[in-house]
PDB file of C-alpha atoms in Angstrom:
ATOM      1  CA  UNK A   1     -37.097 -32.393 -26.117  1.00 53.00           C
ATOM      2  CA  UNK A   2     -35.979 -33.387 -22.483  1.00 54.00           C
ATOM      3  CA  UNK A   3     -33.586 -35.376 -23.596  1.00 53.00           C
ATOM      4  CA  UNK A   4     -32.199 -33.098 -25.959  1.00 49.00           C
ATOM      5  CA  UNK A   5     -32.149 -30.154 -23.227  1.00 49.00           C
ATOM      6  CA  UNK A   6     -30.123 -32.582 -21.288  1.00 51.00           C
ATOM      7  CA  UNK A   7     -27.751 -33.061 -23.717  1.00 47.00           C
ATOM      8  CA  UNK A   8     -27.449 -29.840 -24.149  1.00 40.00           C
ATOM      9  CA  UNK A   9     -27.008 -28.868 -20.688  1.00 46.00           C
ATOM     10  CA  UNK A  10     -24.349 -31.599 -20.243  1.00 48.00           C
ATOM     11  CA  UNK A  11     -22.346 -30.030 -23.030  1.00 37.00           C
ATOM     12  CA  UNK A  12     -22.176 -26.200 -21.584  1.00 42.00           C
ATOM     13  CA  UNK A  13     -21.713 -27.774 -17.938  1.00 45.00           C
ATOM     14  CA  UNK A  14     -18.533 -29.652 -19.952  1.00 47.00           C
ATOM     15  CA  UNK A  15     -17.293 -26.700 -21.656  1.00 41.00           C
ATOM     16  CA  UNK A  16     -17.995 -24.534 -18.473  1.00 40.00           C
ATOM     17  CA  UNK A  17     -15.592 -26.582 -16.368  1.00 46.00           C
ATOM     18  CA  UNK A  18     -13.060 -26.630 -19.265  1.00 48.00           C
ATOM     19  CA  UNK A  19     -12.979 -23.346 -19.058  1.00 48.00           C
ATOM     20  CA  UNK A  20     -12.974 -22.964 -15.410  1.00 58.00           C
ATOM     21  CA  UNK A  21      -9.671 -25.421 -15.384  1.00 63.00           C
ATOM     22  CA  UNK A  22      -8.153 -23.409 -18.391  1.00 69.00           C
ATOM     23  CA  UNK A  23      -8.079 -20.353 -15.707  1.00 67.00           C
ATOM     24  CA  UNK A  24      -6.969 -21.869 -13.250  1.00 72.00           C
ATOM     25  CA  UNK A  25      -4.065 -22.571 -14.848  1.00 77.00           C
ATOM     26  CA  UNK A  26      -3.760 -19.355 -16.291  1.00 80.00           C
ATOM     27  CA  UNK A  27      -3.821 -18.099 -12.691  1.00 79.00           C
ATOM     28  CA  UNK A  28      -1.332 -20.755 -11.232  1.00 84.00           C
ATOM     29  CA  UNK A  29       0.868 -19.506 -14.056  1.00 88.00           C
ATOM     30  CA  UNK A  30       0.831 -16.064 -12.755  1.00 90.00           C
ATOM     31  CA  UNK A  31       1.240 -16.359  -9.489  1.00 90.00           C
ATOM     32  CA  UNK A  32       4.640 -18.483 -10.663  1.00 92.00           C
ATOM     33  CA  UNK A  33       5.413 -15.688 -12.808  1.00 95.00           C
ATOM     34  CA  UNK A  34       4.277 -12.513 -10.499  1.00 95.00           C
ATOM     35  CA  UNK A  35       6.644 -14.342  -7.514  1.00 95.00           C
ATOM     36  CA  UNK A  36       9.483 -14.959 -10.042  1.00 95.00           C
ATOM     37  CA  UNK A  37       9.362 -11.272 -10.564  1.00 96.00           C
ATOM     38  CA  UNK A  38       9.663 -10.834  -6.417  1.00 97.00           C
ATOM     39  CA  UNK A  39      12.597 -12.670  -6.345  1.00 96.00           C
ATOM     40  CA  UNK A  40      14.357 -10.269  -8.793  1.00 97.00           C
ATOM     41  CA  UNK A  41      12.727  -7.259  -7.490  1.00 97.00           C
ATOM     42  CA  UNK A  42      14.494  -7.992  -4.093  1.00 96.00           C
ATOM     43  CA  UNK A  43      17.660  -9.238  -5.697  1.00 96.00           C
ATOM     44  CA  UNK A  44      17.677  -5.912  -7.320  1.00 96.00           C
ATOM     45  CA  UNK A  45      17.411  -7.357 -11.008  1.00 97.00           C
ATOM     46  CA  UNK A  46      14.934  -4.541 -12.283  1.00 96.00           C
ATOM     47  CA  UNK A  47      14.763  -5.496 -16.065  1.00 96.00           C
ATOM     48  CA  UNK A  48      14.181  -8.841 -15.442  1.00 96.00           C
ATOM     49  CA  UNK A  49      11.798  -8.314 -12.937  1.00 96.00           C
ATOM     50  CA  UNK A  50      10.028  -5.805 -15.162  1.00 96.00           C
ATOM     51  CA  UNK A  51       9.904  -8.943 -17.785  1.00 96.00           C
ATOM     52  CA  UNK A  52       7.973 -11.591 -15.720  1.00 96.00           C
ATOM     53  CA  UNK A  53       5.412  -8.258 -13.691  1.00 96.00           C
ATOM     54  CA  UNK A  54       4.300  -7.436 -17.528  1.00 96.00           C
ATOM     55  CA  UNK A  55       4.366 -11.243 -18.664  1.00 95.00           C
ATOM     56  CA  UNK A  56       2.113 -11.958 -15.570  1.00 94.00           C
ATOM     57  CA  UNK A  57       0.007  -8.523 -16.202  1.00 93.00           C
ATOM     58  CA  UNK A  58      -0.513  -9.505 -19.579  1.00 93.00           C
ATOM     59  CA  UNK A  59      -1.678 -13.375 -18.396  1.00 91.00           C
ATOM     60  CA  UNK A  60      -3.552 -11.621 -15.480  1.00 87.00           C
ATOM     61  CA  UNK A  61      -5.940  -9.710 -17.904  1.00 82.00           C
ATOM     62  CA  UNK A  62      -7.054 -12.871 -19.332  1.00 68.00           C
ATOM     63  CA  UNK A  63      -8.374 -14.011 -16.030  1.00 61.00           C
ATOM     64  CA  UNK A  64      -9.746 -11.257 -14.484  1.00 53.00           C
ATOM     65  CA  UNK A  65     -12.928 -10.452 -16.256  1.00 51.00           C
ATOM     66  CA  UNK A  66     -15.203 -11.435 -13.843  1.00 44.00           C
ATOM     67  CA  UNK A  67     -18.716  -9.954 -12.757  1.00 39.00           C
ATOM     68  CA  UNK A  68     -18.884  -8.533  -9.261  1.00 43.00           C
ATOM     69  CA  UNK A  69     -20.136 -10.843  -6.536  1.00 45.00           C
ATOM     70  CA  UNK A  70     -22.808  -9.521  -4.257  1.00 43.00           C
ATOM     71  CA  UNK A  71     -20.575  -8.735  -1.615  1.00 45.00           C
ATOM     72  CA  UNK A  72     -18.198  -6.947  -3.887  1.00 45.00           C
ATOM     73  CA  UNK A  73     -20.974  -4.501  -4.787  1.00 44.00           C
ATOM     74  CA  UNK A  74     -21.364  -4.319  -0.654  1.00 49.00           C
ATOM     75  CA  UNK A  75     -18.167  -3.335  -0.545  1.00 47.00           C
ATOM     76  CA  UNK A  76     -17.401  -1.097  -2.983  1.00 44.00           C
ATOM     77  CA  UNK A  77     -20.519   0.999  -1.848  1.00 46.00           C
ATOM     78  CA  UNK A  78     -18.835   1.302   1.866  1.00 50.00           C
ATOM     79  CA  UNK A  79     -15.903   3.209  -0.023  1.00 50.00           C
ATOM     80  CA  UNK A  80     -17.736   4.806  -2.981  1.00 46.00           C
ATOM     81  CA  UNK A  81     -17.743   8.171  -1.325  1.00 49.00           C
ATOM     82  CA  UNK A  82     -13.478   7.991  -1.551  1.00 56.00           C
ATOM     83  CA  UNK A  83     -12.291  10.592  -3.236  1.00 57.00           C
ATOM     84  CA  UNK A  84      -8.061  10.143  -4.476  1.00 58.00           C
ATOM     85  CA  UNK A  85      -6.849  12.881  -6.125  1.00 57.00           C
ATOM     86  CA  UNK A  86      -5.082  11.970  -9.470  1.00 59.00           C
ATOM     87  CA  UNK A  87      -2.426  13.924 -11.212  1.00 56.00           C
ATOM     88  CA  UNK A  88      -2.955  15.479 -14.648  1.00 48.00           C
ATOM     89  CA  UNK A  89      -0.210  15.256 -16.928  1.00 43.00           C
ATOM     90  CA  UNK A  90       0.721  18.996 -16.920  1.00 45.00           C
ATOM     91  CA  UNK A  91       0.735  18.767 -12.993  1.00 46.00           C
ATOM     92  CA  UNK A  92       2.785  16.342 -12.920  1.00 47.00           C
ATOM     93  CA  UNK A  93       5.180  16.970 -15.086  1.00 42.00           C
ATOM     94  CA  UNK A  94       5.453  20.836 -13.430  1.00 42.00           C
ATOM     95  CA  UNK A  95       5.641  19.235 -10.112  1.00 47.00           C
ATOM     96  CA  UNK A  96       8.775  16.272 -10.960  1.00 43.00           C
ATOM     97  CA  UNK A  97      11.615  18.925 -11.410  1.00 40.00           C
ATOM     98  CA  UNK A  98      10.835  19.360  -7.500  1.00 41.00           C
ATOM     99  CA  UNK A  99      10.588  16.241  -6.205  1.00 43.00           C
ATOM    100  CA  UNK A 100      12.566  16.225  -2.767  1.00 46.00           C
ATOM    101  CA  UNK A 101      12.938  13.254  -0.142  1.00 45.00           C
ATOM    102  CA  UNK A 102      13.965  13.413   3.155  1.00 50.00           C
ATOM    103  CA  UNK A 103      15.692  10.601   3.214  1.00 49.00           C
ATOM    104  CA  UNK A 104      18.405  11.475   5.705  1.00 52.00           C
ATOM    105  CA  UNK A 105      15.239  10.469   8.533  1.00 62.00           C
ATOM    106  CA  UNK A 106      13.495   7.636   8.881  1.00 70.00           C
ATOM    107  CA  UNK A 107      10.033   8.791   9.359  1.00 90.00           C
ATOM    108  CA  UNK A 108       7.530   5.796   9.159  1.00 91.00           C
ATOM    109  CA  UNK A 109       6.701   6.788   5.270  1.00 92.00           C
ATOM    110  CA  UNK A 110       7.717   3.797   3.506  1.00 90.00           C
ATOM    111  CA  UNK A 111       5.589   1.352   5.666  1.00 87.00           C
ATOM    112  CA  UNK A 112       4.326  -0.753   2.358  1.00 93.00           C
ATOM    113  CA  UNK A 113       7.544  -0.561  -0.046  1.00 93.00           C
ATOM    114  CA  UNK A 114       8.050  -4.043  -0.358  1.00 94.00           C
ATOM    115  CA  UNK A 115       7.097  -6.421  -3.406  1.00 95.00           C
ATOM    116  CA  UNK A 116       4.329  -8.664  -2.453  1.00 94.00           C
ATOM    117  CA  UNK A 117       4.088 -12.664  -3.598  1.00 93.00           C
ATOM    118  CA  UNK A 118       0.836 -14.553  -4.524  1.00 90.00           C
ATOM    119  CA  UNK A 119      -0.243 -18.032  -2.844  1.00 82.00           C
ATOM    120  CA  UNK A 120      -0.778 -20.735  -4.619  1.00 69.00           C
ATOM    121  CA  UNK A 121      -4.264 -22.447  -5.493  1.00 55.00           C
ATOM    122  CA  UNK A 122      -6.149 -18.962  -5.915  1.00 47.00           C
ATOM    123  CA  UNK A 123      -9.073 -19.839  -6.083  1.00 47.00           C
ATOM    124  CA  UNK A 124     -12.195 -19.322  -8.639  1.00 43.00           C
ATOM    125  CA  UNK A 125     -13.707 -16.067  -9.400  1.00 41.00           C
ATOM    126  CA  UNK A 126     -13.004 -12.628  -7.325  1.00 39.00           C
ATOM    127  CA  UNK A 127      -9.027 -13.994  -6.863  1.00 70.00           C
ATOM    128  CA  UNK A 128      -8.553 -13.399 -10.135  1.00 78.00           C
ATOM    129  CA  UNK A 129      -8.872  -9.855  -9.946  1.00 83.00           C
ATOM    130  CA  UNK A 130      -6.969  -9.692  -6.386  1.00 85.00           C
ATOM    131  CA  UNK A 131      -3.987 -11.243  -8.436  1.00 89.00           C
ATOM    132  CA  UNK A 132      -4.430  -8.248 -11.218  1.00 91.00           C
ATOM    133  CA  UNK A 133      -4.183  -6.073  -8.249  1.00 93.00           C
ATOM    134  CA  UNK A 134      -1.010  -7.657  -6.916  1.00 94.00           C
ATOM    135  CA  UNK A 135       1.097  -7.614  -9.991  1.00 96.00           C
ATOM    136  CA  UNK A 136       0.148  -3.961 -10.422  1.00 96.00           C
ATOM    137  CA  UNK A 137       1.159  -2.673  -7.470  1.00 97.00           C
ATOM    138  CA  UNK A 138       4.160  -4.825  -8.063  1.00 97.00           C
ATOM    139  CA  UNK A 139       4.803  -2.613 -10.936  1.00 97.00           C
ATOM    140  CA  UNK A 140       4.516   0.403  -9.142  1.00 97.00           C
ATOM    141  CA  UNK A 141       7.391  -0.519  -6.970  1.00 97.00           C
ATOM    142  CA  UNK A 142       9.719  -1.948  -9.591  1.00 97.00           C
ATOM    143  CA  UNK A 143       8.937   1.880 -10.561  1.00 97.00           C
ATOM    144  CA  UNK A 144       9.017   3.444  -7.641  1.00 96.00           C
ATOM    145  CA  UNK A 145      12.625   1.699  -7.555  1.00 96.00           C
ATOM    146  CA  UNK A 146      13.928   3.314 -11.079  1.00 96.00           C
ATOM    147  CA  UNK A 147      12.361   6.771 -10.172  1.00 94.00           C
ATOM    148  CA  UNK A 148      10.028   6.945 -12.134  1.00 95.00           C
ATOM    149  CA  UNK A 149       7.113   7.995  -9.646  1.00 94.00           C
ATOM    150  CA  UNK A 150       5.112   9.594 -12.625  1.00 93.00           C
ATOM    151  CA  UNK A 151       5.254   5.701 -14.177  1.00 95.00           C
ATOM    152  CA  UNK A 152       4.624   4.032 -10.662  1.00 96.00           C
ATOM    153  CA  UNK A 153       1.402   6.582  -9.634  1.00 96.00           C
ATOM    154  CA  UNK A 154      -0.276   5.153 -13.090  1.00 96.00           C
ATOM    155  CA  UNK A 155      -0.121   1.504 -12.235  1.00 96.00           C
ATOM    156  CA  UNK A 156      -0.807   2.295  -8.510  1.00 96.00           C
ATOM    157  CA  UNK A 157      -4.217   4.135  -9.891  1.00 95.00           C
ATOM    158  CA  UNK A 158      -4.607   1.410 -11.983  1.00 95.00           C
ATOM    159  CA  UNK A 159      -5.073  -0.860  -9.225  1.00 94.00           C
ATOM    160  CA  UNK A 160      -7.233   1.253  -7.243  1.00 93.00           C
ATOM    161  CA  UNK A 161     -10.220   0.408  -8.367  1.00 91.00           C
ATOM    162  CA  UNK A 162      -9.538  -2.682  -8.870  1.00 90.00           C
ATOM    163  CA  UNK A 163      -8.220  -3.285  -5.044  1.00 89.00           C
ATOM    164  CA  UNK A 164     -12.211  -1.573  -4.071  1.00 87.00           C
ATOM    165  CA  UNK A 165     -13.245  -4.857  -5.722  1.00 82.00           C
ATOM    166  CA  UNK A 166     -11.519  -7.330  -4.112  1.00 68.00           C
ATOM    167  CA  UNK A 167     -12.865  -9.402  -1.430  1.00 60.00           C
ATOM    168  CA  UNK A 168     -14.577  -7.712   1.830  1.00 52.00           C
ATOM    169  CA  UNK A 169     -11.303  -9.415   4.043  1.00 57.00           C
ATOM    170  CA  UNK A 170      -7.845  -8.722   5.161  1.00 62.00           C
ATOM    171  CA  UNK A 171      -6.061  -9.164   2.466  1.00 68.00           C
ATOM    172  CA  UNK A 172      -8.407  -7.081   0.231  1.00 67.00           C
ATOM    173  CA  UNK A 173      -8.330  -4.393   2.484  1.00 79.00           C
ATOM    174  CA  UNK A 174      -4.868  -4.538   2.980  1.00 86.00           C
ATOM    175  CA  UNK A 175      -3.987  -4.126  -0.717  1.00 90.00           C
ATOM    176  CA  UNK A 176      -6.259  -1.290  -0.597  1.00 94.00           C
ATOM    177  CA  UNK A 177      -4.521   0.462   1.847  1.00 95.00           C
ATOM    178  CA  UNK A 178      -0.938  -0.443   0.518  1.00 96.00           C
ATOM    179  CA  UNK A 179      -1.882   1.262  -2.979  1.00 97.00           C
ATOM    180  CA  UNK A 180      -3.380   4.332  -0.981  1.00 97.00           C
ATOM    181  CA  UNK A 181      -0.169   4.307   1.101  1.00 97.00           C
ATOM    182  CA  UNK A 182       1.700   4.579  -1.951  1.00 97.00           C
ATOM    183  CA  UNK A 183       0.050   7.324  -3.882  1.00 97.00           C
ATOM    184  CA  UNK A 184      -0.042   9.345  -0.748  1.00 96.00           C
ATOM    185  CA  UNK A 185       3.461   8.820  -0.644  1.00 95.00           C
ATOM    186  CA  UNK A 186       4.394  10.157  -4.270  1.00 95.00           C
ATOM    187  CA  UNK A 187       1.914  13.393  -3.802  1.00 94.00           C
ATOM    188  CA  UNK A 188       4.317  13.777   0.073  1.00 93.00           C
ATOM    189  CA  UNK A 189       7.567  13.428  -1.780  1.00 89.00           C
ATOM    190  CA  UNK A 190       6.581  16.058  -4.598  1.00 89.00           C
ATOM    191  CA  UNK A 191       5.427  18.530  -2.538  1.00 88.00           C
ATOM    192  CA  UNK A 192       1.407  18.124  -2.823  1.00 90.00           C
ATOM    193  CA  UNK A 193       0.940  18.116   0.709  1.00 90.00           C
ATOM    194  CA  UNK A 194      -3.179  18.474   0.117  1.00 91.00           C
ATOM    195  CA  UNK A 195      -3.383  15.458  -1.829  1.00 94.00           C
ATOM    196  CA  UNK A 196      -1.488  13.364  -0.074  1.00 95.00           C
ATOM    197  CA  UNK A 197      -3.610  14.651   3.430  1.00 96.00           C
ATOM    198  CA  UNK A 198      -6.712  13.154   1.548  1.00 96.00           C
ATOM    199  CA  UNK A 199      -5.208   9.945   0.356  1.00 96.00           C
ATOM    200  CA  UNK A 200      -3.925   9.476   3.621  1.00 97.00           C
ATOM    201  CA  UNK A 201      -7.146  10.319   4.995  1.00 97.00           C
ATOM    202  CA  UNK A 202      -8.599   7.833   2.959  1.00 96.00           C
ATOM    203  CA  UNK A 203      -6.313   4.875   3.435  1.00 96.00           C
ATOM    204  CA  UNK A 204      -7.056   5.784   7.244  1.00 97.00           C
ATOM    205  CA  UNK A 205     -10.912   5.040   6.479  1.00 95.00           C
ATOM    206  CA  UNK A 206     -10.296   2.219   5.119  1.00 94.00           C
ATOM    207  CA  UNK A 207      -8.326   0.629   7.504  1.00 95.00           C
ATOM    208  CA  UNK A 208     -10.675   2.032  10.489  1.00 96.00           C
ATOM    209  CA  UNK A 209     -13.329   0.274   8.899  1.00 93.00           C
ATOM    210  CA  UNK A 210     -12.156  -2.705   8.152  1.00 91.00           C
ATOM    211  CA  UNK A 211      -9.669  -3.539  11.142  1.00 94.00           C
ATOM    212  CA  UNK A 212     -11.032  -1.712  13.960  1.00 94.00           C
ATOM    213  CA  UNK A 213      -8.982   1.207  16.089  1.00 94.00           C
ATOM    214  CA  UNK A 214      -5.976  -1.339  17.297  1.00 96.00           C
ATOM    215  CA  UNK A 215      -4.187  -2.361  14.202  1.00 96.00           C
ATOM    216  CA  UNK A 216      -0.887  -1.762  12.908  1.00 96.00           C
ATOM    217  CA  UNK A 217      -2.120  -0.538   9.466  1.00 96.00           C
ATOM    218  CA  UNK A 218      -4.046   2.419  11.534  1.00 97.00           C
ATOM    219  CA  UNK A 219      -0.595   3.097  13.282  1.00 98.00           C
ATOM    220  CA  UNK A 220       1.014   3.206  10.311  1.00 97.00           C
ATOM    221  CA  UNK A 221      -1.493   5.574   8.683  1.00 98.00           C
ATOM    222  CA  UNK A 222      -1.857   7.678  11.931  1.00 98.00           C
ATOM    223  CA  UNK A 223       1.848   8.374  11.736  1.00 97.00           C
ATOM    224  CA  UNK A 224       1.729   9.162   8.026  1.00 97.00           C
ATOM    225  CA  UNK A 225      -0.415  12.082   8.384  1.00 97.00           C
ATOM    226  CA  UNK A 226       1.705  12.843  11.289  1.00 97.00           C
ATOM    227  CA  UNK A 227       4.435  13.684   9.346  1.00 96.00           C
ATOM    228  CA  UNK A 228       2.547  15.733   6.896  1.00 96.00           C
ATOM    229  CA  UNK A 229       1.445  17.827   9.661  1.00 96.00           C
ATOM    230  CA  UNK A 230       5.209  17.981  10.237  1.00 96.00           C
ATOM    231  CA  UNK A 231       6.091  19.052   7.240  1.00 93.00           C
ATOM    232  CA  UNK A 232       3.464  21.885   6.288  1.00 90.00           C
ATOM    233  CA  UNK A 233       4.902  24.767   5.031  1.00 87.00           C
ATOM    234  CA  UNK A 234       3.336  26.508   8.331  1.00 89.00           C
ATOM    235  CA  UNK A 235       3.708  23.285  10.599  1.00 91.00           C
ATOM    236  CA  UNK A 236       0.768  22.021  12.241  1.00 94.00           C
ATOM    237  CA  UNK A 237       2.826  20.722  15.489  1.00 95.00           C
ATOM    238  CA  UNK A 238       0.101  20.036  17.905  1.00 96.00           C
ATOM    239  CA  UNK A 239      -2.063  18.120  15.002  1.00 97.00           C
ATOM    240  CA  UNK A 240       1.400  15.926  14.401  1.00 97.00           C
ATOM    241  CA  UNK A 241       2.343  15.118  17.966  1.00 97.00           C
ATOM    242  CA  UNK A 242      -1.883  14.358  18.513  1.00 98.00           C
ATOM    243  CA  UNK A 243      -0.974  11.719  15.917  1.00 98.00           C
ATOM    244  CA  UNK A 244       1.920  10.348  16.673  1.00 98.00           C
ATOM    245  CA  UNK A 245       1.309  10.013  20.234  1.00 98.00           C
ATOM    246  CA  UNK A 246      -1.660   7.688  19.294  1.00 98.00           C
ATOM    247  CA  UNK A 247       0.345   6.150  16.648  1.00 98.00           C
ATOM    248  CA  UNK A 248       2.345   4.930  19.235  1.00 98.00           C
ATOM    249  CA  UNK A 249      -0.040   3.481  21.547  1.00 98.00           C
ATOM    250  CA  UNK A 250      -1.065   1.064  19.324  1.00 98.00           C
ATOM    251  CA  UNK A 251       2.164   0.068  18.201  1.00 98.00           C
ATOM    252  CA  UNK A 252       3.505  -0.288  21.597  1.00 98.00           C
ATOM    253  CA  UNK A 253       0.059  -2.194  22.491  1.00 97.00           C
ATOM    254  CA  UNK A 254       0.613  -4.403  19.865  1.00 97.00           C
ATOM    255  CA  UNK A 255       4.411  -4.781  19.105  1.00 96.00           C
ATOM    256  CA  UNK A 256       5.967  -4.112  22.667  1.00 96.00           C
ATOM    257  CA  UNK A 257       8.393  -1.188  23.600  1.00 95.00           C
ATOM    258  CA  UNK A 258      11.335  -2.038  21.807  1.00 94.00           C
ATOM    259  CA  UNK A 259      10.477  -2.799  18.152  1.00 95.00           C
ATOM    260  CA  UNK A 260      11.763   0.029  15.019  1.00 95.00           C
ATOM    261  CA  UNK A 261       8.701   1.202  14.442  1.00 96.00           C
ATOM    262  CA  UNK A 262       7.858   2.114  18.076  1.00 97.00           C
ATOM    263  CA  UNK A 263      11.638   4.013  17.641  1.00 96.00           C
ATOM    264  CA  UNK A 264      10.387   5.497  15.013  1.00 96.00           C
ATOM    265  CA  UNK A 265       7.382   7.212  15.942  1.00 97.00           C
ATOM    266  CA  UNK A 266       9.680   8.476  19.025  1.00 97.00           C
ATOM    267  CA  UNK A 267      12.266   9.873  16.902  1.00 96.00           C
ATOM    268  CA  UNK A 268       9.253  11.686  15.248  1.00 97.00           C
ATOM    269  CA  UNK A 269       7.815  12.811  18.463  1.00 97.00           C
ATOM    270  CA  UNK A 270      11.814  13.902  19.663  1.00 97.00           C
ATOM    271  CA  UNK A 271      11.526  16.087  16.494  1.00 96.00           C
ATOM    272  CA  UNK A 272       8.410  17.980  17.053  1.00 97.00           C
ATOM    273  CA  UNK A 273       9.643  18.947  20.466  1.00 97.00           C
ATOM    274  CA  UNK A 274      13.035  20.152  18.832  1.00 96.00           C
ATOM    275  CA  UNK A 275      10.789  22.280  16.243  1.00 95.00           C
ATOM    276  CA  UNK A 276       8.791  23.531  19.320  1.00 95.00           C
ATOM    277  CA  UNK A 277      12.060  24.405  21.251  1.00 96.00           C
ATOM    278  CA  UNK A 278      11.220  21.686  24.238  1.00 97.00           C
ATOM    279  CA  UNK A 279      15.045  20.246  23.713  1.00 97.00           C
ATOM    280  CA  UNK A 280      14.505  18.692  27.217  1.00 97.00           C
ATOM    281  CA  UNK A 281      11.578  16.420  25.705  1.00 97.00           C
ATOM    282  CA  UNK A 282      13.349  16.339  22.352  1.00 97.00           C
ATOM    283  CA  UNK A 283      16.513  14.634  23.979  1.00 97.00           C
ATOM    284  CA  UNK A 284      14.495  12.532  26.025  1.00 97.00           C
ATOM    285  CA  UNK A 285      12.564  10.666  22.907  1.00 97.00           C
ATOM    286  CA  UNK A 286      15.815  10.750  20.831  1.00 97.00           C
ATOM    287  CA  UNK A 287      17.305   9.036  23.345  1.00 97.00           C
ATOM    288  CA  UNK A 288      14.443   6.412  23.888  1.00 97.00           C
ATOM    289  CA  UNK A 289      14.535   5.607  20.137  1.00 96.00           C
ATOM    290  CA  UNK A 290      18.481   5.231  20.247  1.00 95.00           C
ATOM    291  CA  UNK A 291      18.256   2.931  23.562  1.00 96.00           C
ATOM    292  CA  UNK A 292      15.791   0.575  21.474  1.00 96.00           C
ATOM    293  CA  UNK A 293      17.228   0.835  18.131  1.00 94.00           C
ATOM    294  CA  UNK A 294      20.708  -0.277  19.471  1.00 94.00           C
ATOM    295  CA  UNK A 295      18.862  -3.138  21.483  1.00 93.00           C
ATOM    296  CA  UNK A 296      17.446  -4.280  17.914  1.00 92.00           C
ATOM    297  CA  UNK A 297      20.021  -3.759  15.767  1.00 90.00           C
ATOM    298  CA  UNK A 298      23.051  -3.574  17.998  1.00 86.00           C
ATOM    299  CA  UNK A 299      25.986  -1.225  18.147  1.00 83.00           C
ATOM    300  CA  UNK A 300      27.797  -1.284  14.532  1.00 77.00           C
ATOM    301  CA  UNK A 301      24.117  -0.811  12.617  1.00 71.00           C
TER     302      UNK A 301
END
């Protein structure tokens, strides 16, 4: 009988290491094909980047279904009590014909618009599933980029959940926020200035919690809701300038004075004195973010 258990146990310790390698590969493979789909993303090659993001979805779902670690389940229950509010069909579809972007000012909103690449050599287990996450979100912005925000929202909610069960780190967190960034984003640019508040509010949690006060991803966030104060149909000015003039502590702390994003939150500040009718103040700021944007990206930009 001993020996026979041991035989036995040599065989599933054999086929459990087969299968281990088989995804592994599977994983290398998307990561290849998720960064393949990057490269045309940013070369502006939508349909073929659409090709290798559902090749790589499609691979991903093989390698994903995993059970949840012990300090997945930690983490997930420090963020159970976020609440996202999704579209319904109907909603949306009422709300599209109004979409409206105010694109003629840079206002700090598109902080996490950019395709994101996998590393090699993932790793076993909860990796998996923070690839999945990846080439979703991936999809939302190859979306996001044919405007179709209705199409990008679903793969961005798709990943929520997913992005709650990724590792307790940076990166996991990150992703977490990027998604939340994103949705917020969509609910902004159609008009749903109550949903977006709580995503915003949420993606603000989560990066409080998991980076501290002094971190870009809060002074990203910070400025976010900023602008939504902004842009209330009664303005909350005070509540907006209260934000952005923490916003830009931290990214002055941490970046310097003359970086965009510091010119940026200026130019946002410049603007709530203009609305308030403090043109004095509302020069000076313009002026600060013109001085540092033509130090950064010269005179013909």
């Amino acid at each position: 009988e001993t020996k026979h258990n041991r035989h036995i146990m040599h065989i599933t310790s054999n086929t459990m290491a087969h299968g281990n390698d088989q995804a592994e590969a599977v994983a290398e493979e998307v990561v290849s094909i998720n960064n393949a789909g990057v490269i045309c993303l940013e070369a502006g090659k939508l349909a073929e980047a659409a090709r290798y993001f559902q090749h790589a979805l499609a691979l991903s779902n093989d390698t994903s279904r995993i059970a949840l670690s012990r300090a997945q389940h930690n983490y997930l229950s420090d963020f159970s009590q976020i609440e996202i509010p999704s579209f319904s069909p109907d909603h949306k579809a009422a709300n599209m014909a109004h979409i409206y972007q105010r694109g003629e000012y840079d206002e700090g909103m598109n902080t996490f618009s950019s395709p994101v690449r996998l590393e090699k050599n993932l790793g076993l287990g909860v990796d998996h599933l923070s690839a999945k996450v990846i080439v979703l979100y991936n999809m939302g912005q190859l979306h996001l980029r044919l405007n179709e925000d209705n199409s990008a929202a679903e793969f961005f909610y798709e990943a929520l959940p997913l992005a709650q069960m990724s590792p307790n780190n940076s990166r996991g967190s990150s992703s977490l926020i990027a998604i939340l960034h994103n949705l917020g984003h969509i609910q902004y640019r159609i008009g749903n200035h109550n949903e977006a508040m709580s995503t915003y509010a949420s993606a603000l949690t989560v990066a409080r919690h998991s980076f501290g006060e002094c971190h870009l991803d809060v002074a990203s966030t910070l400025n976010c809701i900023g602008v939504l104060y902004f842009h209330m149909p009664r303005a909350e000015t005070n509540k907006a300038l209260e934000l952005y003039i923490e916003a830009l502590s931290i990214r002055r702390a941490i970046l310097g004075d003359e970086h965009p994003d510091v010119a940026t939150t200026l130019n946002n500040i410049g603007r709530v004195h203009y609305l308030e009718g403090a043109y004095d103040d509302a020069l000076e700021k313009y002026l600060e973010a013109l001085r540092i944007r033509r130090i950064v990206f010269g005179e013909n930009h």
